[in-house]
Coordinates of C-alpha atoms in Angstrom, one line a residue:
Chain A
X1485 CA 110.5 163.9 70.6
X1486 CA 111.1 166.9 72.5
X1487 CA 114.0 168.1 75.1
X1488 CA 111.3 168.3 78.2
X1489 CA 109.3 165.3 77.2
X1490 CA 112.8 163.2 76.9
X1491 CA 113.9 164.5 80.5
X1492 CA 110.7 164.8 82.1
X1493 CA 110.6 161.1 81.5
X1494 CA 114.2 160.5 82.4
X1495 CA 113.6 162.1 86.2
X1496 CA 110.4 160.2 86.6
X1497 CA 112.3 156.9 85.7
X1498 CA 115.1 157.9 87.8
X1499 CA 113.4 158.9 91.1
X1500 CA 113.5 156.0 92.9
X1501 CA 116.6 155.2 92.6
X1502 CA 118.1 159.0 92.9
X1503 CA 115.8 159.3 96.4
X1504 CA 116.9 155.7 97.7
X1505 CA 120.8 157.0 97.5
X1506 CA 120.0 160.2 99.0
X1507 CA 117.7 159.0 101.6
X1508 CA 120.7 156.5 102.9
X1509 CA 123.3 159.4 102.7
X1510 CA 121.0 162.5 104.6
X1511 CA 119.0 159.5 106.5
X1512 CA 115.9 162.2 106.6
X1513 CA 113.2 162.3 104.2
X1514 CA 112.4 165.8 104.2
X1515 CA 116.4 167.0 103.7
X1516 CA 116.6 163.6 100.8
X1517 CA 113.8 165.3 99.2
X1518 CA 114.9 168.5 98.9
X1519 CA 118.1 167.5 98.2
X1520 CA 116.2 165.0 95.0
X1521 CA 114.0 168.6 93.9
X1522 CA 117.4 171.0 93.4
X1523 CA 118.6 168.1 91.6
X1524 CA 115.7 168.2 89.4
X1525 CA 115.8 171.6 88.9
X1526 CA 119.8 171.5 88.1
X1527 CA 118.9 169.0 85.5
X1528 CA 115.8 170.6 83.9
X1529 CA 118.4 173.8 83.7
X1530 CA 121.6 172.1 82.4
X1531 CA 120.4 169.2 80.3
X1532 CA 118.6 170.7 77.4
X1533 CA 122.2 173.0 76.9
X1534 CA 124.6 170.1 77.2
X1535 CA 122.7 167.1 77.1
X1536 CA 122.0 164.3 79.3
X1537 CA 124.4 162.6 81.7
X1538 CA 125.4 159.1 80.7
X1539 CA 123.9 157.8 84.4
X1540 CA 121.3 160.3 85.2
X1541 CA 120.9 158.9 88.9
X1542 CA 124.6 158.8 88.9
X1543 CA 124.7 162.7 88.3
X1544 CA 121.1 163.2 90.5
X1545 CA 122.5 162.4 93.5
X1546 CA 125.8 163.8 92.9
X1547 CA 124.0 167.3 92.1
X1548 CA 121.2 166.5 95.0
X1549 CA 124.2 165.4 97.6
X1550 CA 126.3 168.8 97.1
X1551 CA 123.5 171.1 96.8
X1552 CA 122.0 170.5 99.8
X1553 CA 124.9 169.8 102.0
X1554 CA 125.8 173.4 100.9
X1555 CA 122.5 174.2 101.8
X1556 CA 123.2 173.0 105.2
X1557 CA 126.3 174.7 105.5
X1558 CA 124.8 177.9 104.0
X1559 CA 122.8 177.9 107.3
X1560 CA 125.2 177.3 109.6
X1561 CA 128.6 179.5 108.1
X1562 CA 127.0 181.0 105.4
X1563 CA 129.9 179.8 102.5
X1564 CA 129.3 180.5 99.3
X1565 CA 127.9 178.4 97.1
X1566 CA 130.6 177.0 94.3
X1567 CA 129.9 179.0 90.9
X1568 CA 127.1 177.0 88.6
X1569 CA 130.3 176.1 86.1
X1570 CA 131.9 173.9 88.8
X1571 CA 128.8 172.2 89.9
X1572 CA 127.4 171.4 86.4
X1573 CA 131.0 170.1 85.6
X1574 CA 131.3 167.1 87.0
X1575 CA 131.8 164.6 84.4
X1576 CA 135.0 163.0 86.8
X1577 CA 133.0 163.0 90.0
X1578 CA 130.0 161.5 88.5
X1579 CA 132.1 158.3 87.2
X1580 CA 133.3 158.2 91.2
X1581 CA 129.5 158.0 92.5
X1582 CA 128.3 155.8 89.6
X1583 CA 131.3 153.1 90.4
X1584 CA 130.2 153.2 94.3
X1585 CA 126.4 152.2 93.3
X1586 CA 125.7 149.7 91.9
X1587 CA 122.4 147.4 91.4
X1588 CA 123.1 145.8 95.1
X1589 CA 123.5 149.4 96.4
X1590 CA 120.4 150.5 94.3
X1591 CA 118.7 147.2 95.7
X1592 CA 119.0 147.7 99.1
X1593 CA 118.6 151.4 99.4
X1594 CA 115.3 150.9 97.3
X1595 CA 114.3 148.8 99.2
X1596 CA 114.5 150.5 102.3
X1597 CA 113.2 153.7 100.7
X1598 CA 109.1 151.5 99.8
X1599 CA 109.7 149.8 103.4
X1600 CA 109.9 153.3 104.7
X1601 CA 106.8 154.1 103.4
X1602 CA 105.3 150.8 104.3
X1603 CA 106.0 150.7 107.8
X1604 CA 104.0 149.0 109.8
X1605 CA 102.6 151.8 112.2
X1606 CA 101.4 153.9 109.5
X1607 CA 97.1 153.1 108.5
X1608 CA 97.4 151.7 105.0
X1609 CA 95.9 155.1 103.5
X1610 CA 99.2 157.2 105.0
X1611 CA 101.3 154.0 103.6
X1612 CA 99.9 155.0 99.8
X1613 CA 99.8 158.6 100.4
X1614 CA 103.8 158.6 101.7
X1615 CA 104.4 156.4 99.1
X1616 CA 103.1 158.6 96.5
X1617 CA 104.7 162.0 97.8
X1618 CA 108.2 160.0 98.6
X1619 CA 108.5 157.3 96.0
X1620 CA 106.8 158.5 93.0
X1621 CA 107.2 162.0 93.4
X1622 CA 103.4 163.1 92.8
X1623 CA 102.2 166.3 94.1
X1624 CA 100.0 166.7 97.2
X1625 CA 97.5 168.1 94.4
X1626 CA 98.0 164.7 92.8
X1627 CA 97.4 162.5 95.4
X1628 CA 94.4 164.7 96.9
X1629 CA 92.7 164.1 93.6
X1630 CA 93.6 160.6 93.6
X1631 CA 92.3 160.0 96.9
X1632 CA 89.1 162.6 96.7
X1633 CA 90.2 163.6 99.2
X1634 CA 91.3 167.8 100.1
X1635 CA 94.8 169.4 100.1
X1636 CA 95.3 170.1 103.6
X1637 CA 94.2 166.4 104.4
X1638 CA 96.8 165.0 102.4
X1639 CA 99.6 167.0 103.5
X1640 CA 98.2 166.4 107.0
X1641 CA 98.5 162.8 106.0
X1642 CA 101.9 162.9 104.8
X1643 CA 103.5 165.3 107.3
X1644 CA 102.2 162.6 110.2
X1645 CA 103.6 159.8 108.6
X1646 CA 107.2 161.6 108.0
X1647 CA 107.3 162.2 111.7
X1648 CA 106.2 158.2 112.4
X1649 CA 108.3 156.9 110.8
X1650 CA 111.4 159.6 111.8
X1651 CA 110.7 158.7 115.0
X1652 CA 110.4 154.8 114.5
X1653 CA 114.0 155.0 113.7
X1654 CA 114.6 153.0 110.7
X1655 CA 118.0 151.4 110.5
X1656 CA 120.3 151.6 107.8
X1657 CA 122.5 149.3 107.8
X1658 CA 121.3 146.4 104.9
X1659 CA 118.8 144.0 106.0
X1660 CA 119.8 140.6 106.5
X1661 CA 118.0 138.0 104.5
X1662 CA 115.0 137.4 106.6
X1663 CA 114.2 141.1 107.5
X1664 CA 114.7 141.7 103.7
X1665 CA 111.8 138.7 102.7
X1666 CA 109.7 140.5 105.7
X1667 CA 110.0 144.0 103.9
X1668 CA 109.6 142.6 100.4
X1669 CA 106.0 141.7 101.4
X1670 CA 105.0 144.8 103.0
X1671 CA 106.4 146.4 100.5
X1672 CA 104.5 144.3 97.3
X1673 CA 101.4 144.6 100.0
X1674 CA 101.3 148.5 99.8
X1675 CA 101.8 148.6 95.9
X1676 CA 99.0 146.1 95.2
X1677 CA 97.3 148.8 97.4
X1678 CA 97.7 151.8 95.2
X1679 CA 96.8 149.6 92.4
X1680 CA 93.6 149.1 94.2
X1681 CA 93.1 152.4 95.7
X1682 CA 93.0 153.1 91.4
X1683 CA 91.5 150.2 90.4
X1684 CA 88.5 150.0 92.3
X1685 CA 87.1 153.1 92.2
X1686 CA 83.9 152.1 89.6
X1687 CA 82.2 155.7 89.6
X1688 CA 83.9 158.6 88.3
X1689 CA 86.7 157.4 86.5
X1690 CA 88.9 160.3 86.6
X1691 CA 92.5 160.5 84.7
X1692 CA 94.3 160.3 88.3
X1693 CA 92.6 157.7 89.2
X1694 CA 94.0 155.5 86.2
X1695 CA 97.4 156.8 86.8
X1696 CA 97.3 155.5 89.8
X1697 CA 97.2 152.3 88.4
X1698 CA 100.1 153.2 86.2
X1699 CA 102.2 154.0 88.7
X1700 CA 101.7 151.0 91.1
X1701 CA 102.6 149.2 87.7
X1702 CA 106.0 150.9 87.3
X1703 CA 106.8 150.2 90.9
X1704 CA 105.8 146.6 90.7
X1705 CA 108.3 146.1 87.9
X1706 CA 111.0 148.2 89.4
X1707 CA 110.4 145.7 92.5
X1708 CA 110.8 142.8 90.0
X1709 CA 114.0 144.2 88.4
X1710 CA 115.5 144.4 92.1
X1711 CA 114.2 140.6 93.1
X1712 CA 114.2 139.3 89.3
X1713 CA 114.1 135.5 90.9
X1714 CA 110.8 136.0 93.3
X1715 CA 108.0 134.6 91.9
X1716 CA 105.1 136.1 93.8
X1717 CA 106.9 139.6 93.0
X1718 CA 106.2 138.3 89.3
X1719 CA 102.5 137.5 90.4
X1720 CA 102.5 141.0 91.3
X1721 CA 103.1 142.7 88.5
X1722 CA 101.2 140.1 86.4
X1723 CA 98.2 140.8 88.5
X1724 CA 98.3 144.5 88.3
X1725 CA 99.2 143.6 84.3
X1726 CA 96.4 141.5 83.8
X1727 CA 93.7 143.2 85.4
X1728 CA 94.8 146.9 84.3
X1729 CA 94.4 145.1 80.5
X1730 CA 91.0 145.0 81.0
X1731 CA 90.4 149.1 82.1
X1732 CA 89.6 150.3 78.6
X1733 CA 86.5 147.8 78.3
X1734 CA 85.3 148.4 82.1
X1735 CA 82.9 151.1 82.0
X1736 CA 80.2 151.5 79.6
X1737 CA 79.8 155.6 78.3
X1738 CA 77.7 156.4 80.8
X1739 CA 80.1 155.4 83.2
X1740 CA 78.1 152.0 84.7
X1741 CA 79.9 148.7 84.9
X1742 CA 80.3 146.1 82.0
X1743 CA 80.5 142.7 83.7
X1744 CA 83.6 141.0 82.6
X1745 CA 81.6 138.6 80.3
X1746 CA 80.3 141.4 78.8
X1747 CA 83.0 143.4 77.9
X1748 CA 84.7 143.9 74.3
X1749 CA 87.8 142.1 74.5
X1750 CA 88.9 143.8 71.3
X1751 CA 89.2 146.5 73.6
X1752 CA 91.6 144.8 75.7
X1753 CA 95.4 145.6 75.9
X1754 CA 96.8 142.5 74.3
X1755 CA 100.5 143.6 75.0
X1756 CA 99.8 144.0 78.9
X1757 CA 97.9 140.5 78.9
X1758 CA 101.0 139.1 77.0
X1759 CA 103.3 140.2 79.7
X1760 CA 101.4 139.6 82.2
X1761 CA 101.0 136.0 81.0
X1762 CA 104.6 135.4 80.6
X1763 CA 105.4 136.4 83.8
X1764 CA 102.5 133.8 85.1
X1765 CA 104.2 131.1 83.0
X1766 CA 107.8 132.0 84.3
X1767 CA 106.3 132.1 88.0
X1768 CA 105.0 128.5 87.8
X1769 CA 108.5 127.1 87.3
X1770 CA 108.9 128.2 90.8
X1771 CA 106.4 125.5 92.1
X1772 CA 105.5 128.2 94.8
X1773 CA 102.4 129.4 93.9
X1774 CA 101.0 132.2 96.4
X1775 CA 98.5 134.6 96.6
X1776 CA 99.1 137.1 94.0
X1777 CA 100.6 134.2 91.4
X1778 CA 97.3 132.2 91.9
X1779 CA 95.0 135.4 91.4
X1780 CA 97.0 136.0 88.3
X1781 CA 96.8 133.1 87.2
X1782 CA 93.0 133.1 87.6
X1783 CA 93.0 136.6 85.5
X1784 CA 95.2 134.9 83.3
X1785 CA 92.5 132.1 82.5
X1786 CA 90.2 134.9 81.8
X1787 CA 92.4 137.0 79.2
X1788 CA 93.1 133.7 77.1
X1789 CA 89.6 133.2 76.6
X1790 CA 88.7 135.0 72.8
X1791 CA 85.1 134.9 74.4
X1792 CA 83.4 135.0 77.5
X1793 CA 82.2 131.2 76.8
X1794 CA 85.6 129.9 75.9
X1795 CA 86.6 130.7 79.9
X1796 CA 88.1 127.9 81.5
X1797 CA 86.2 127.9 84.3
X1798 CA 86.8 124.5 85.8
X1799 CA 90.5 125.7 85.8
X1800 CA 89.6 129.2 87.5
X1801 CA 87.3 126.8 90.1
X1802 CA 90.4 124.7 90.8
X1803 CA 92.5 128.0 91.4
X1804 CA 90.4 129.4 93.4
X1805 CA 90.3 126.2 95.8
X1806 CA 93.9 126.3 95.8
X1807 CA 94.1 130.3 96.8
X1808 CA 91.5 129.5 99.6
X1809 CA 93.7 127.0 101.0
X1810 CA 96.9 129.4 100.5
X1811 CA 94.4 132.6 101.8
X1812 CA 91.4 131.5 103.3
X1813 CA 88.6 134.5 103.1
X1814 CA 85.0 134.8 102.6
X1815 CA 85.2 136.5 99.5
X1816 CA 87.8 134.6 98.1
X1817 CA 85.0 131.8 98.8
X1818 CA 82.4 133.9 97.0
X1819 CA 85.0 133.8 94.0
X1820 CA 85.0 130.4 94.4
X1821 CA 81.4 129.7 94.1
X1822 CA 81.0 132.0 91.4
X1823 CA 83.6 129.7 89.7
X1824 CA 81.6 126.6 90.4
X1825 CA 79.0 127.9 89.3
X1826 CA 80.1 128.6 86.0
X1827 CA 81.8 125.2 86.0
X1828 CA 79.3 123.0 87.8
X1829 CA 75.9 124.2 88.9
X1830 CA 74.4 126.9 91.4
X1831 CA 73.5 124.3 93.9
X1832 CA 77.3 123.1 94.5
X1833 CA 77.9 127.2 94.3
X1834 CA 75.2 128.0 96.7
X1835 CA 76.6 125.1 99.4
X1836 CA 80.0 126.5 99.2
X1837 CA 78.3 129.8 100.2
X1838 CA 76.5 128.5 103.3
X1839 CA 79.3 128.5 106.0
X1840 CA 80.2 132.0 105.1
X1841 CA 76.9 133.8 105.0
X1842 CA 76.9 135.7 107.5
X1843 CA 80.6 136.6 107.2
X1844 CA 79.3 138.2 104.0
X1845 CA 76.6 139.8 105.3
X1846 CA 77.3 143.1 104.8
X1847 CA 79.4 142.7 100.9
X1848 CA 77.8 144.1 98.6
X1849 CA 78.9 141.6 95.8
X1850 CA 77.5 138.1 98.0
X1851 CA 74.2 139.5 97.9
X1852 CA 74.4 139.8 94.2
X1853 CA 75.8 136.6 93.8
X1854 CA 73.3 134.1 96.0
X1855 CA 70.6 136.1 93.8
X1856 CA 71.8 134.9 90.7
X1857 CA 72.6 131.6 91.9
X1858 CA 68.5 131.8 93.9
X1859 CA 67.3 132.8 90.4
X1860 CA 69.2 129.9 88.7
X1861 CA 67.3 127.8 90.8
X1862 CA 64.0 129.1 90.2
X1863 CA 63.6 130.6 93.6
X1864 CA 62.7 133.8 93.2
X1865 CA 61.7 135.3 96.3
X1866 CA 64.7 134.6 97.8
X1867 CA 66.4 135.9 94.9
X1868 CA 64.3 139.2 95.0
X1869 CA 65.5 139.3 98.8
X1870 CA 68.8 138.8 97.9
X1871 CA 69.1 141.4 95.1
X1872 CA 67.3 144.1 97.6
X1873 CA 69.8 143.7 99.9
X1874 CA 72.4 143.8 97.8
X1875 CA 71.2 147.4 96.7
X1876 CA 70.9 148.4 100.2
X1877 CA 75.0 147.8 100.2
X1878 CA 75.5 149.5 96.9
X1879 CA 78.4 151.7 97.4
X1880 CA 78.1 153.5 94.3
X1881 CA 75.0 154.1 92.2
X1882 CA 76.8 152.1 89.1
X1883 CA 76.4 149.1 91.3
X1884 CA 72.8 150.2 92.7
X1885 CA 71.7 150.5 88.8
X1886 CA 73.7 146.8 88.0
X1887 CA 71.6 145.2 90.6
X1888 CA 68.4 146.9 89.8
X1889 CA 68.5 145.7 86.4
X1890 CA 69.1 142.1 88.1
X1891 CA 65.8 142.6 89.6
X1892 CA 64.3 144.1 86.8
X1893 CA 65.2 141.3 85.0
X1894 CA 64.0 138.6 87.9
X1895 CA 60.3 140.8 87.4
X1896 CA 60.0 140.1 84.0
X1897 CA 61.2 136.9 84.1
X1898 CA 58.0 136.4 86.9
X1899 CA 55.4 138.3 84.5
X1900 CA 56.4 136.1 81.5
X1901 CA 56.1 133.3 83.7
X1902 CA 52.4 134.5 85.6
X1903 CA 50.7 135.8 82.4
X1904 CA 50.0 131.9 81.4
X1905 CA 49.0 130.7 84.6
X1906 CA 46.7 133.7 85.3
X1907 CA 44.9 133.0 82.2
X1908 CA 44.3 129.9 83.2
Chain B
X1489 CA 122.8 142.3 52.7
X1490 CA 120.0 141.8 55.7
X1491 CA 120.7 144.1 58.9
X1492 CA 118.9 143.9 62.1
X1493 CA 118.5 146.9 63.8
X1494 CA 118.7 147.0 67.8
X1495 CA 116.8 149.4 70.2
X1496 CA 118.9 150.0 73.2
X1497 CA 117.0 152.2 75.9
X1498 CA 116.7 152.6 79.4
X1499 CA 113.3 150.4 80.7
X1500 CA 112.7 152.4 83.7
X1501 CA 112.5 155.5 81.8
X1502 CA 110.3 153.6 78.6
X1503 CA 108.2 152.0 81.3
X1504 CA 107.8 155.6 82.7
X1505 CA 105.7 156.6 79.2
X1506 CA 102.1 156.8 79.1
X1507 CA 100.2 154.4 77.1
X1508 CA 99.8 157.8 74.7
X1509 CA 103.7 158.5 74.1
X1510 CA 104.3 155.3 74.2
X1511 CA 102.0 155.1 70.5
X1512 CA 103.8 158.4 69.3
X1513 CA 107.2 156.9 69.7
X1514 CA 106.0 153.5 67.7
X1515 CA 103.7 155.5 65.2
X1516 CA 107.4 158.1 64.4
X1517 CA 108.8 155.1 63.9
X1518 CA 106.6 153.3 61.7
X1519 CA 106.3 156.8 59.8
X1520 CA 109.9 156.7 59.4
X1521 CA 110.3 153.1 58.0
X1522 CA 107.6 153.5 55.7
X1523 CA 109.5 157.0 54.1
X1524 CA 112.1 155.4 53.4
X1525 CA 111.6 151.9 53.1
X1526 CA 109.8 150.1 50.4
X1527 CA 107.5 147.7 51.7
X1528 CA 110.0 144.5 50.5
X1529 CA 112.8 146.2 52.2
X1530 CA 111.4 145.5 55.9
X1531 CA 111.2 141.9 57.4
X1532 CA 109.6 141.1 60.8
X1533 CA 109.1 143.8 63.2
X1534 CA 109.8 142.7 66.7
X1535 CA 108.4 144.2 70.3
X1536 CA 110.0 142.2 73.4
X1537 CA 108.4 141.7 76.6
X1538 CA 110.4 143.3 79.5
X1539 CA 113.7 142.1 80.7
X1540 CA 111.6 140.6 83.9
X1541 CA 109.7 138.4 81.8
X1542 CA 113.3 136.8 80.3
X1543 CA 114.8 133.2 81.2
X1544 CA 118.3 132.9 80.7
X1545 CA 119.8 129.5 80.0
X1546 CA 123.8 129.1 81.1
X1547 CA 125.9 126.6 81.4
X1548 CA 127.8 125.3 84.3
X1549 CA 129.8 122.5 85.8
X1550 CA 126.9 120.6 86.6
X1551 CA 124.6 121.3 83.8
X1552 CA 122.8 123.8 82.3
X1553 CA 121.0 126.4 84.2
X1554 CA 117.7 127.7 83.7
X1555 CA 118.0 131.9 85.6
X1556 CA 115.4 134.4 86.0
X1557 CA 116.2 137.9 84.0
X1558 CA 118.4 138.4 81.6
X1559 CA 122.1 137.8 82.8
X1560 CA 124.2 138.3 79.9
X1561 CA 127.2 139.4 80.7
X1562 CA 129.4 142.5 79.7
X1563 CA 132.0 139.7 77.6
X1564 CA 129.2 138.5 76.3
X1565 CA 127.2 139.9 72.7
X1566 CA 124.3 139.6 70.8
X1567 CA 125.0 137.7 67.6
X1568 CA 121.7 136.4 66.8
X1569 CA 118.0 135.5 67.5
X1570 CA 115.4 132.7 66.6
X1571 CA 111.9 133.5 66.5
X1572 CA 109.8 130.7 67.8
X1573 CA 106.3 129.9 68.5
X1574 CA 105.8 127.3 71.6
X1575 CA 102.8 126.5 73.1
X1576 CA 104.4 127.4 77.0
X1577 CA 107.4 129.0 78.5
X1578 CA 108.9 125.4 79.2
X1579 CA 108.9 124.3 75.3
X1580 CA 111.0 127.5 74.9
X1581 CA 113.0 126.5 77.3
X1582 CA 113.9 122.7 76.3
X1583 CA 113.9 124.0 72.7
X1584 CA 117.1 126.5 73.4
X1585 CA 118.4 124.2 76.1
X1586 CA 118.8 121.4 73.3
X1587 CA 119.9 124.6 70.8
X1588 CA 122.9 125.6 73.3
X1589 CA 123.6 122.2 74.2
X1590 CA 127.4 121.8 74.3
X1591 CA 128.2 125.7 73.5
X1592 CA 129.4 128.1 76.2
X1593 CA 127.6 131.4 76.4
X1594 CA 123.7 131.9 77.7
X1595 CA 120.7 131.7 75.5
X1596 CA 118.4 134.1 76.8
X1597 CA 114.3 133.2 76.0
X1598 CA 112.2 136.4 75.8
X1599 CA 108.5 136.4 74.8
X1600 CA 107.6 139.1 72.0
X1601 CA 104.7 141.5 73.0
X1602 CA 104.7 142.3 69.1
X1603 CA 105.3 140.4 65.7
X1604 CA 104.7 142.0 62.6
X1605 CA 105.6 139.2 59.9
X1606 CA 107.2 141.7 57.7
X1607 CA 107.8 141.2 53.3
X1608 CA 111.5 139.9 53.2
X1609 CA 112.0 137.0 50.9
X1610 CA 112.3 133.7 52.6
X1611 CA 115.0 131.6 53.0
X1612 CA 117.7 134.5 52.2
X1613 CA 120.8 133.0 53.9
X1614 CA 123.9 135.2 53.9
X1615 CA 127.8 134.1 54.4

């Protein structure tokens, strides 16, 4: 394995904990950052000569801390900076910094760093984009292409949320129990949301896009390392585990959607979908099932089964009635009567569906769904009604073309069905 | 003589590898076992979960206690592992609860993300 491969890794592992410790001692995002990138730079110079530090964060924010508090003082007295010899020497002081840190330290100042980001002032697409710049370290390049979205846009995005959050005037001082539980589910709120932001994207499935996904992933288990003992933090990441499984057997070549009951499960990342299900399991012990634990539980159900018709879809109905009660939302409804469906029949489905009809008017996917459950029933006009809407809604053309075939199929199901009676 | 060998590494920094390096580093590995092993020569090859998806059990005035994560402390080593196949976390659970019964120390239950079974003769007991 190479040198830069080894300590590419190692920074990228490191960040969050390196720009928690700096952000706490600078208290300014833009001078922490800095401070985080001459760090990086130090050790992309000094490592491959004398290898790595024993606690790379340890040494990152001992490097960060003193080179850009002699940047400071460079602009105000110009002193010299120390000769590179003393600064890459610092085995002693390194122990010093290491001793004062640890995991509570790391916990808190982490913590504060994703809260930060998810302040509540900022719209939730400056909350992923701060995130992305400030916690992961991507580039604005990164994130622009992430987000489809330009350059300038995104450092527009990112530069306004610096200067919202400056001015909010985030204390520093360690939260207190209560404040903490507040920011933990802000904070598992905005990484669930640049899990979706990568997730849902079902046209164009571009690299970025998936690393998107990768990276809400390794911030849902650094979350989980700091608050090993909260069980929808383990819902979280089994969630984001369970679902992100499934990626490689989403999209058919051309790039159109494979319903899940479709897809090759072979393709399926069996070591994600064991995590993920161990972390379900160890959740449950809890007895505190919330939203994310009973969502993965429900994608849980549907990586046990080896096939689509081994799905336990009573239990997914049951967990979906439990979720509503926990979440109550149309579309966790629509969920619901899919579920019921699947279990029961499409009349119970299509009941459950009446009181939130016109709460779904404008989904895309509820439209979809009450034409399936219309065709079940033999009612095919309304069906066809149904299925044109729901291509009215399409967002992208894979889900114009999914629902096309629907009605292709609703057509030929009517011809098959005419051509006797005609001849009659 | 049987040895077990132990991979120690930093999991934010393995959890930081794409799905792609993450292959190389299990493919040089495999590479490098079957070089110089002979196929008899390696017994089950194991892959654990994360530490977040560890219970610990520990003992304590009033009982034992079941912990999230993997607490073991500095005093304490690793001096040996079963390799069990339960049908839910909470069979694990009872099963080493009933193991550690009346020892001090923590029994720490870990799913495995990977078992290969591995060509070691059975049974070999040592000391």
């Amino acid at each position: 394995m190479s040198d830069a491969f080894a300590i590419a890794n190692m920074l990228t592992g490191a960040r969050p904990r390196a720009m928690a410790a700096l952000l706490r001692y600078f208290r300014d995002l833009d001078l922490a950052e800095e401070a985080y990138q001459e760090a990086c730079l130090r050790a992309v110079h000094n490592w491959p000569r004398k290898g790595p530090p024993r606690d790379p964060v340890g040494w990152l924010v001992f490097v960060g801390r003193n080179a850009a508090v002699d940047g400071l003082r460079r602009q105000t007295r110009h002193v010299a900076l120390p000769a590179e010899d003393v600064l890459s020497d610092i085995e002693d002081h390194e122990a010093a910094v290491v001793e004062q840190m640890d995991e509570a330290d790391y916990r808190d100042d982490i913590l504060r760093l994703m809260f930060i980001c998810a302040h509540p002032d900022l719209v939730a697409a400056q909350q992923v984009a701060l995130a992305l710049r400030i916690v992961s370290g991507l580039s604005v390049a990164e994130i622009a292409a992430a987000f489809l979205a330009k350059e300038k846009t995104i450092e527009q995005r990112i530069t306004r949320a610096k200067r919202k959050v400056m001015a909010a005037n985030i204390p520093f001082e360690a939260p207190d129990a209560i404040e903490r539980a507040k920011r933990l589910s802000a904070v598992a709120a905005m990484i669930y949301l640049i899990f979706n932001e990568g997730y849902s994207a079902s046209g164009g499935e571009s690299h970025i896009r998936k690393s998107l996904c990768d990276e809400a992933i390794r911030l849902g288990r650094l979350l989980l390392r700091l608050f090993p003992s909260d069980p929808e933090i383990m819902g979280l990441l089994a969630l984001m585990l369970l679902t992100h499984a499934r990626m490689p057997a989403r999209l058919d070549a051309a790039g159109g959607i494979i319903l899940l009951e479709d897809q090759d499960r072979s393709l399926w990342h069996t070591g994600l979908i064991t995590e993920g299900i161990a972390l379900v399991e160890k959740a449950a012990r809890h007895r505190a099932a919330g939203f994310y634990q009973l969502q993965a539980a429900i994608a849980a159900l549907h990586a046990s089964a080896k096939r689509a018709e081994d799905t336990d879809w009573r239990g997914i109905a049951l967990l979906y009635e439990r979720l509503e009660a926990v979440q109550p939302s149309p579309v966790v409804r629509l969920n619901r009567a899919v579920a019921v469906f699947k279990a029961n029949d499409a009349e119970t489905a299509l009941m459950l569906l009446e009181p939130v009809e016109d709460e779904l008017a404008r989904y895309f996917y509820s439209h979809g769904v009450r034409g399936a459950l219309l065709q079940e029933l033999g009612q095919k006009d309304a069906a066809r009604e149904a299925f044109n809407r729901a291509i009215a809604l399409a967002r992208t053309p894979a889900e114009a073309r999914h629902i096309r075939e629907r009605l292709d199929g609703l057509e030929a199901m009517a011809k098959k069905r005419k051509r006797p009676v005609s001849a009659e | 003589m049987l040895y077990a060998v132990l991979c120690y590494h930093d999991e934010a920094e393995v959890e930081s590898w794409s799905a792609e390096q993450d292959q190389a580093v299990v493919a040089k590995r495999g590479a490098v076992a079957k070089d110089r092993l002979r196929p008899e020569q390696m017994g089950p090859v194991l892959r654990l979960v994360p530490t977040t998806g560890a219970t610990t059990i520990r003992s304590s005035a009033s009982g034992e206690l079941v912990l999230d994560g993997p607490f073991a402390e500095t005093k304490e080593q690793l001096l040996g592992l079963y390799v069990v196949e339960c049908d839910a976390l909470e069979e694990a659970i009872e099963l080493a609860r009933e193991m550690k019964r009346g020892e001090g120390g923590a029994f720490e239950v870990r799913p495995l993300r990977v078992f290969r079974q591995g060509m070691l003769p059975s049974d070999k007991e040592i000391g």
